[in-house]
CSV table of C-alpha atoms in Angstrom, one decimal:
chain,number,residue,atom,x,y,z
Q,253,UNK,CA,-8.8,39.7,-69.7
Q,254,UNK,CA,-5.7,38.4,-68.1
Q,255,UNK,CA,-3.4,36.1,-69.8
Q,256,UNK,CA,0.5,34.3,-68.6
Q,257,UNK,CA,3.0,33.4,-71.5
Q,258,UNK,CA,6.2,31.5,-70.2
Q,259,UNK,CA,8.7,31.1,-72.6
Q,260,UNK,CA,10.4,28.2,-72.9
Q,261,UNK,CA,9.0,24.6,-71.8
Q,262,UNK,CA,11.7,23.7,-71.0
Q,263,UNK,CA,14.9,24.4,-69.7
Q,264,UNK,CA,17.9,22.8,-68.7
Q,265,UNK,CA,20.9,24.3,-66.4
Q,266,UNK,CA,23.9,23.0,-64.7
Q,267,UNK,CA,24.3,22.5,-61.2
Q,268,UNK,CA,25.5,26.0,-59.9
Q,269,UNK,CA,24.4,27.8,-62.9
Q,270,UNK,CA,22.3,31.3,-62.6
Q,271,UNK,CA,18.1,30.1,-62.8
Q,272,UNK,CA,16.2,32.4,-65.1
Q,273,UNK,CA,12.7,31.5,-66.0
Q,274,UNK,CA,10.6,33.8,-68.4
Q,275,UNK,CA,7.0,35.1,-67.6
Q,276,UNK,CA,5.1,37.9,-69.5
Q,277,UNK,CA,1.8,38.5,-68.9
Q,278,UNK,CA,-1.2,40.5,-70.0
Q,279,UNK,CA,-3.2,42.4,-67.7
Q,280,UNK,CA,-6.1,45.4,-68.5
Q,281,UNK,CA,-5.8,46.1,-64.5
Q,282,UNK,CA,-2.8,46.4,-62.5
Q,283,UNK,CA,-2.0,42.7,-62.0
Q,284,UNK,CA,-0.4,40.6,-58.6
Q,285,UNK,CA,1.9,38.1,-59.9
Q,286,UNK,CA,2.7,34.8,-58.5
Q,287,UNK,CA,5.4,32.1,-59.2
Q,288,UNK,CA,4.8,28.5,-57.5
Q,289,UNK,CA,6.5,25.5,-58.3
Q,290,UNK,CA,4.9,22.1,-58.4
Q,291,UNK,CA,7.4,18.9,-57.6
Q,292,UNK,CA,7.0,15.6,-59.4
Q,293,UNK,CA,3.3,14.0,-58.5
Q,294,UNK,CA,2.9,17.0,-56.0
Q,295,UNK,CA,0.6,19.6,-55.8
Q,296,UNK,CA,1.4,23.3,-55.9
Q,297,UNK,CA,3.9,25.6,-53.5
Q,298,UNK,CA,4.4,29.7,-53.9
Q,299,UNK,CA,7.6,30.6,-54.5
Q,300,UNK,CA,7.0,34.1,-54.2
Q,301,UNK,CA,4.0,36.5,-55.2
Q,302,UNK,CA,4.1,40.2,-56.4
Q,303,UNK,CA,1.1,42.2,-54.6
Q,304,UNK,CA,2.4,46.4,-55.6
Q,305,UNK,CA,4.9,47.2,-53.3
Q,306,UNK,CA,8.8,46.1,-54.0
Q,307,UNK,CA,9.0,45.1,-57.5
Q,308,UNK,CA,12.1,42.8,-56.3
Q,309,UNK,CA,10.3,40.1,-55.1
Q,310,UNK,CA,12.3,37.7,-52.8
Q,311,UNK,CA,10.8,33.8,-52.3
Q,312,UNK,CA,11.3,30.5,-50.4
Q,313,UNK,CA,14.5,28.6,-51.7
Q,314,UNK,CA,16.3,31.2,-53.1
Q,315,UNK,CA,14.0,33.0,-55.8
Q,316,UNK,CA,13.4,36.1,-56.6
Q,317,UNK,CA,11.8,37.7,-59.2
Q,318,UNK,CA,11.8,41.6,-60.5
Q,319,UNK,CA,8.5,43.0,-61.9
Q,320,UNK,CA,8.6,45.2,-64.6
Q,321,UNK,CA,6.1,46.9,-66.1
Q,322,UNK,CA,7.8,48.6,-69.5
Q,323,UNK,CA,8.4,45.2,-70.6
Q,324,UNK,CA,5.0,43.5,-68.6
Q,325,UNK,CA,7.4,40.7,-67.3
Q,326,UNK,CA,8.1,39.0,-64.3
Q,327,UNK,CA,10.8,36.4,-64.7
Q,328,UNK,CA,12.2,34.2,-61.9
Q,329,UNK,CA,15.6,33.7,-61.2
Q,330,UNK,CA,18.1,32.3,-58.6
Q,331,UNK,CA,22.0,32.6,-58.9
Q,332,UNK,CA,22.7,29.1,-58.4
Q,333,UNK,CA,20.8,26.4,-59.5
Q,334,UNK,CA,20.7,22.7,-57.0
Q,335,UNK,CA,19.6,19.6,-58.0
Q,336,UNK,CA,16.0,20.1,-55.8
Q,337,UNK,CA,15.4,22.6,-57.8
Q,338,UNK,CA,14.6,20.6,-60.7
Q,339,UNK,CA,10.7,20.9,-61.1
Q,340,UNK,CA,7.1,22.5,-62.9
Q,341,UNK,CA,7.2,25.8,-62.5
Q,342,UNK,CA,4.3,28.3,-63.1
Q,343,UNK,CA,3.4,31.6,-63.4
Q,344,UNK,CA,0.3,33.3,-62.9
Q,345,UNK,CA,-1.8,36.6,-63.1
Q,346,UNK,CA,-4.6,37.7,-60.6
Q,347,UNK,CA,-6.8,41.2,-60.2
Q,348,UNK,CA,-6.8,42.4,-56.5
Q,349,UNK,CA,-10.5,41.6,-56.0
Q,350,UNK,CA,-12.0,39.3,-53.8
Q,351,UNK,CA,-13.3,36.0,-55.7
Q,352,UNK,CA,-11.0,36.0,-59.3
Q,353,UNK,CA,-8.9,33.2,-59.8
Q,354,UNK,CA,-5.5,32.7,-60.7
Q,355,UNK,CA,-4.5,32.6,-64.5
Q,356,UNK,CA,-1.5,30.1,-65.1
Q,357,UNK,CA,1.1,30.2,-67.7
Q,358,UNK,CA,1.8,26.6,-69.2
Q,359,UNK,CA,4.2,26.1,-67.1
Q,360,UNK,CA,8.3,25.4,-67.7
Q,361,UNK,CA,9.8,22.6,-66.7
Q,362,UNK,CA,13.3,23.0,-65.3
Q,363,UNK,CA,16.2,20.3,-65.4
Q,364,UNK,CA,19.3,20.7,-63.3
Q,365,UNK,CA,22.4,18.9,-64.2
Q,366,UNK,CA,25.3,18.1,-62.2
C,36,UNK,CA,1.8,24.2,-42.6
C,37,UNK,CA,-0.6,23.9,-44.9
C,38,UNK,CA,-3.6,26.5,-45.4
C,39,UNK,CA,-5.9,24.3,-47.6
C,40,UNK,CA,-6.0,20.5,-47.2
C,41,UNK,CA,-7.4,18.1,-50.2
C,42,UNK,CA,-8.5,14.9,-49.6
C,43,UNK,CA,-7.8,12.1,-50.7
C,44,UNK,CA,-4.5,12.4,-52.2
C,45,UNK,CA,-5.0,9.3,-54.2
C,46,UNK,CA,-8.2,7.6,-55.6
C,47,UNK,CA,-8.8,5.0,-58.0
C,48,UNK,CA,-12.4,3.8,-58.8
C,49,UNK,CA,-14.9,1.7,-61.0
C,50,UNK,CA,-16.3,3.7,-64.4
C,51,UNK,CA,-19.7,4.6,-64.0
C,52,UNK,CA,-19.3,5.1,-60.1
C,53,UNK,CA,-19.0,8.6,-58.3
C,54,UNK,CA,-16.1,9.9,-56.2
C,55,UNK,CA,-15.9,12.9,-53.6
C,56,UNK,CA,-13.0,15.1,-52.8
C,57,UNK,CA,-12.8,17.3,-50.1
C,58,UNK,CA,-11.3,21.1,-50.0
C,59,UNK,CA,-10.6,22.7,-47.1
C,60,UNK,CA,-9.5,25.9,-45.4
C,61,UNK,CA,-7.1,25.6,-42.7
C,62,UNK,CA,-7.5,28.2,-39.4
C,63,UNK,CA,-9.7,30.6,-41.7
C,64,UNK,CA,-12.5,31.1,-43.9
C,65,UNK,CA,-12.8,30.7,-47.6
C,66,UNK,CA,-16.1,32.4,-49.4
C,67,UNK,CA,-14.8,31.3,-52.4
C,68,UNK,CA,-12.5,28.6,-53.7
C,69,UNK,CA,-11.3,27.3,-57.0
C,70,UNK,CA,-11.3,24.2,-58.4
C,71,UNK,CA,-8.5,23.5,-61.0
C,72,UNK,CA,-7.4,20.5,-63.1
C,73,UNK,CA,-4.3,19.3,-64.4
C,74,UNK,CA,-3.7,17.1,-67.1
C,75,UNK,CA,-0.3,15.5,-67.4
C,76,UNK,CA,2.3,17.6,-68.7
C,77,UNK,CA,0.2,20.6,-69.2
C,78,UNK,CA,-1.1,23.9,-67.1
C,79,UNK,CA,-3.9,23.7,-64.6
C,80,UNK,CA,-7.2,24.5,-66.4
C,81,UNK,CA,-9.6,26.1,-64.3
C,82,UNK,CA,-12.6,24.1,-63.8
C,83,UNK,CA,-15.1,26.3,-61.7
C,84,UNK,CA,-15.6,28.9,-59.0
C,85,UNK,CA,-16.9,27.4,-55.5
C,86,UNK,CA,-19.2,29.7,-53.4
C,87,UNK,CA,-20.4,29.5,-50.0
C,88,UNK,CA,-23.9,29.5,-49.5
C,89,UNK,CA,-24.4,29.4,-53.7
C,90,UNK,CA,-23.8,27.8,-56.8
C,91,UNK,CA,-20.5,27.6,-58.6
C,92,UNK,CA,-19.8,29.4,-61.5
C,93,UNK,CA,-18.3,26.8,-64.1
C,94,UNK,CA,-16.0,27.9,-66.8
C,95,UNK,CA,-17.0,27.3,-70.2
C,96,UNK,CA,-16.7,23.6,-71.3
C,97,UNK,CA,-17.2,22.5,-67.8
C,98,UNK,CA,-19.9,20.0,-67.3
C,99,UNK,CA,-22.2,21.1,-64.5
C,100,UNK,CA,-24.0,17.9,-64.0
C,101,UNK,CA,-20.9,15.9,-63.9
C,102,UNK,CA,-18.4,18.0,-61.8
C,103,UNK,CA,-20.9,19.2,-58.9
C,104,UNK,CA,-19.7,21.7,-56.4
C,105,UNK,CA,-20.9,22.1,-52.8
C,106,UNK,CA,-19.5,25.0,-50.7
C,107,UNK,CA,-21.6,23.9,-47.2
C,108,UNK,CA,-19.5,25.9,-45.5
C,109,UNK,CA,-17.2,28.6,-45.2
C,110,UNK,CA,-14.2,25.8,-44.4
C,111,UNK,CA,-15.1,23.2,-46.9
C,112,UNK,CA,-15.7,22.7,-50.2
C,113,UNK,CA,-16.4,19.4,-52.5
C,114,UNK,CA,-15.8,18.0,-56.1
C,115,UNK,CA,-17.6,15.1,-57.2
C,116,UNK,CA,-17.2,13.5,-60.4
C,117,UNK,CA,-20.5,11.3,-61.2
C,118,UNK,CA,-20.1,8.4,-63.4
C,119,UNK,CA,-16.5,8.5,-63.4
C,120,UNK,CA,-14.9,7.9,-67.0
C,121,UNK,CA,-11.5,7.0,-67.5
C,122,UNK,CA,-10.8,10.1,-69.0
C,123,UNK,CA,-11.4,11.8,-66.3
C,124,UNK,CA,-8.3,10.8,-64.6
C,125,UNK,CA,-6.6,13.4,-63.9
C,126,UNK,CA,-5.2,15.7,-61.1
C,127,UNK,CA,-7.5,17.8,-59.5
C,128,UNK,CA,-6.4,20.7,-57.3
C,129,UNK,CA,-8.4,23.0,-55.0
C,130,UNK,CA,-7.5,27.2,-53.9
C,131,UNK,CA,-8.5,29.3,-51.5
C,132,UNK,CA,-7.4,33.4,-51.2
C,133,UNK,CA,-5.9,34.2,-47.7
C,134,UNK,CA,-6.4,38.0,-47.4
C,135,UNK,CA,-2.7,39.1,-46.1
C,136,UNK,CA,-4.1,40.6,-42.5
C,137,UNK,CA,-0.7,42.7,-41.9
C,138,UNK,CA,-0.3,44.1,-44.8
C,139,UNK,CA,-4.0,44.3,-46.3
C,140,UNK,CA,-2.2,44.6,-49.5
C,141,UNK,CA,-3.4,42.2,-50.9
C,142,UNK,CA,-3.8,38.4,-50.6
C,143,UNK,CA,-1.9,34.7,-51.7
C,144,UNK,CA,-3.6,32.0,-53.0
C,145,UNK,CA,-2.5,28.5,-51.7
C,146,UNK,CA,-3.0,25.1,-53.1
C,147,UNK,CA,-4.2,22.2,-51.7
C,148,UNK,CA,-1.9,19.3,-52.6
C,149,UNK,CA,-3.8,17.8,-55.2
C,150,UNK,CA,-6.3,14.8,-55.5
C,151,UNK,CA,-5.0,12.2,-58.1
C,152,UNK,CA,-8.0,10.6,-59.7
C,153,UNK,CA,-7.6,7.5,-61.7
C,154,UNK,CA,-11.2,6.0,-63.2
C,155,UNK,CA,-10.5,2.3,-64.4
């Protein structure tokens, strides 16, 4: 079984500040991560997905995340926060097969402050 | 642009009445999509599994009878809720896999935007 725990569900940086959002997951088989980000009353956009080749991952916006498997993490960051960037953001865990669905972290919720 | 397309993006209906909404796969095929909801605040709960050509395969707590699934076709699948409660206002969201053809290594799964559902 597969499972996503974000830590924090919350969290709150000012306007220029370095991004980092926390993901860990669980995985018996070699897992793809994903990060999307879901805007107020909006459904949801990747950000960027891991998928076994570079484990820097670079996304839309800004993102990146670094996959590492010693510590089974995959957290997001970006070295400067904006204002847009103030929205839901999930990770998730997939197997490379055909028809499994994503599992999704609970999600953090990040505030930018100017 | 967008891969998978939901609609509506907005409903509001009568308890005890039935509403539709559509998933579908843009410019490709999707044997299988997912059907997710969302309740406010919290993570997207996956509802059930949407086949082509078969049944879906809902996830445990799931009521068959009252979230049906029908994959027709290999670009469309549907959600209907049957004699809509109001608690079952919520947001509903549909995904499909895209294979990644130039890399075939490995695949992204894209969102629809999202059905918002309220049953009054």
């Amino acid at each position: 079984a597969q499972s996503v725990t974000q830590l924090g569900s919350h969290v709150s940086v000012s306007e220029g500040a370095l991004v980092l959002l926390r993901c860990n997951y669980s995985s018996s088989v070699p897992p793809y991560l994903f990060w999307y980000v879901q805007y107020p009353n909006q459904g949801l956009q990747l950000l960027l997905k891991y998928t076994s080749a570079a484990t820097l991952v670079k996304g839309i916006n800004g993102f990146e995340a670094e996959f590492k498997k010693s510590e089974t993490s995959f957290h997001l960051t970006k070295p400067s926060a904006h204002m847009s960037d103030a929205a839901e953001y999930f990770c998730a865990v997939s197997e490379w097969s055909g028809n499994t669905p994503l599992v999704f972290g609970k999600g953090t919720r990040l505030s930018v402050i100017a | 642009g967008a891969v998978v397309s939901q609609h509506p993006s907005w409903v509001i209906c009568k308890s005890g009445t039935s509403v539709k909404i559509e998933c579908r796969s843009l410019d490709f095929q999707a044997t299988t999509m997912f059907w997710y909801r969302q309740f406010p605040k919290k993570s997207l709960m996956l509802m059930a599994t949407s086949n082509e050509g078969s049944k879906a395969t809902y996830e445990q707590g799931v009521e068959k009878d009252k979230f049906l699934i029908n994959h027709a076709s290999l670009t469309l699948s549907t959600l209907t809720v049957t004699s809509a409660h109001p608690e079952d206002s919520s947001f509903y969201i549909c995904s499909a896999r895209v294979p990644d053809i130039q890399t075939l290594n490995g695949n992204t799964i894209y969102f629809g935007e999202g059905s918002w559902l309220t049953v009054v």
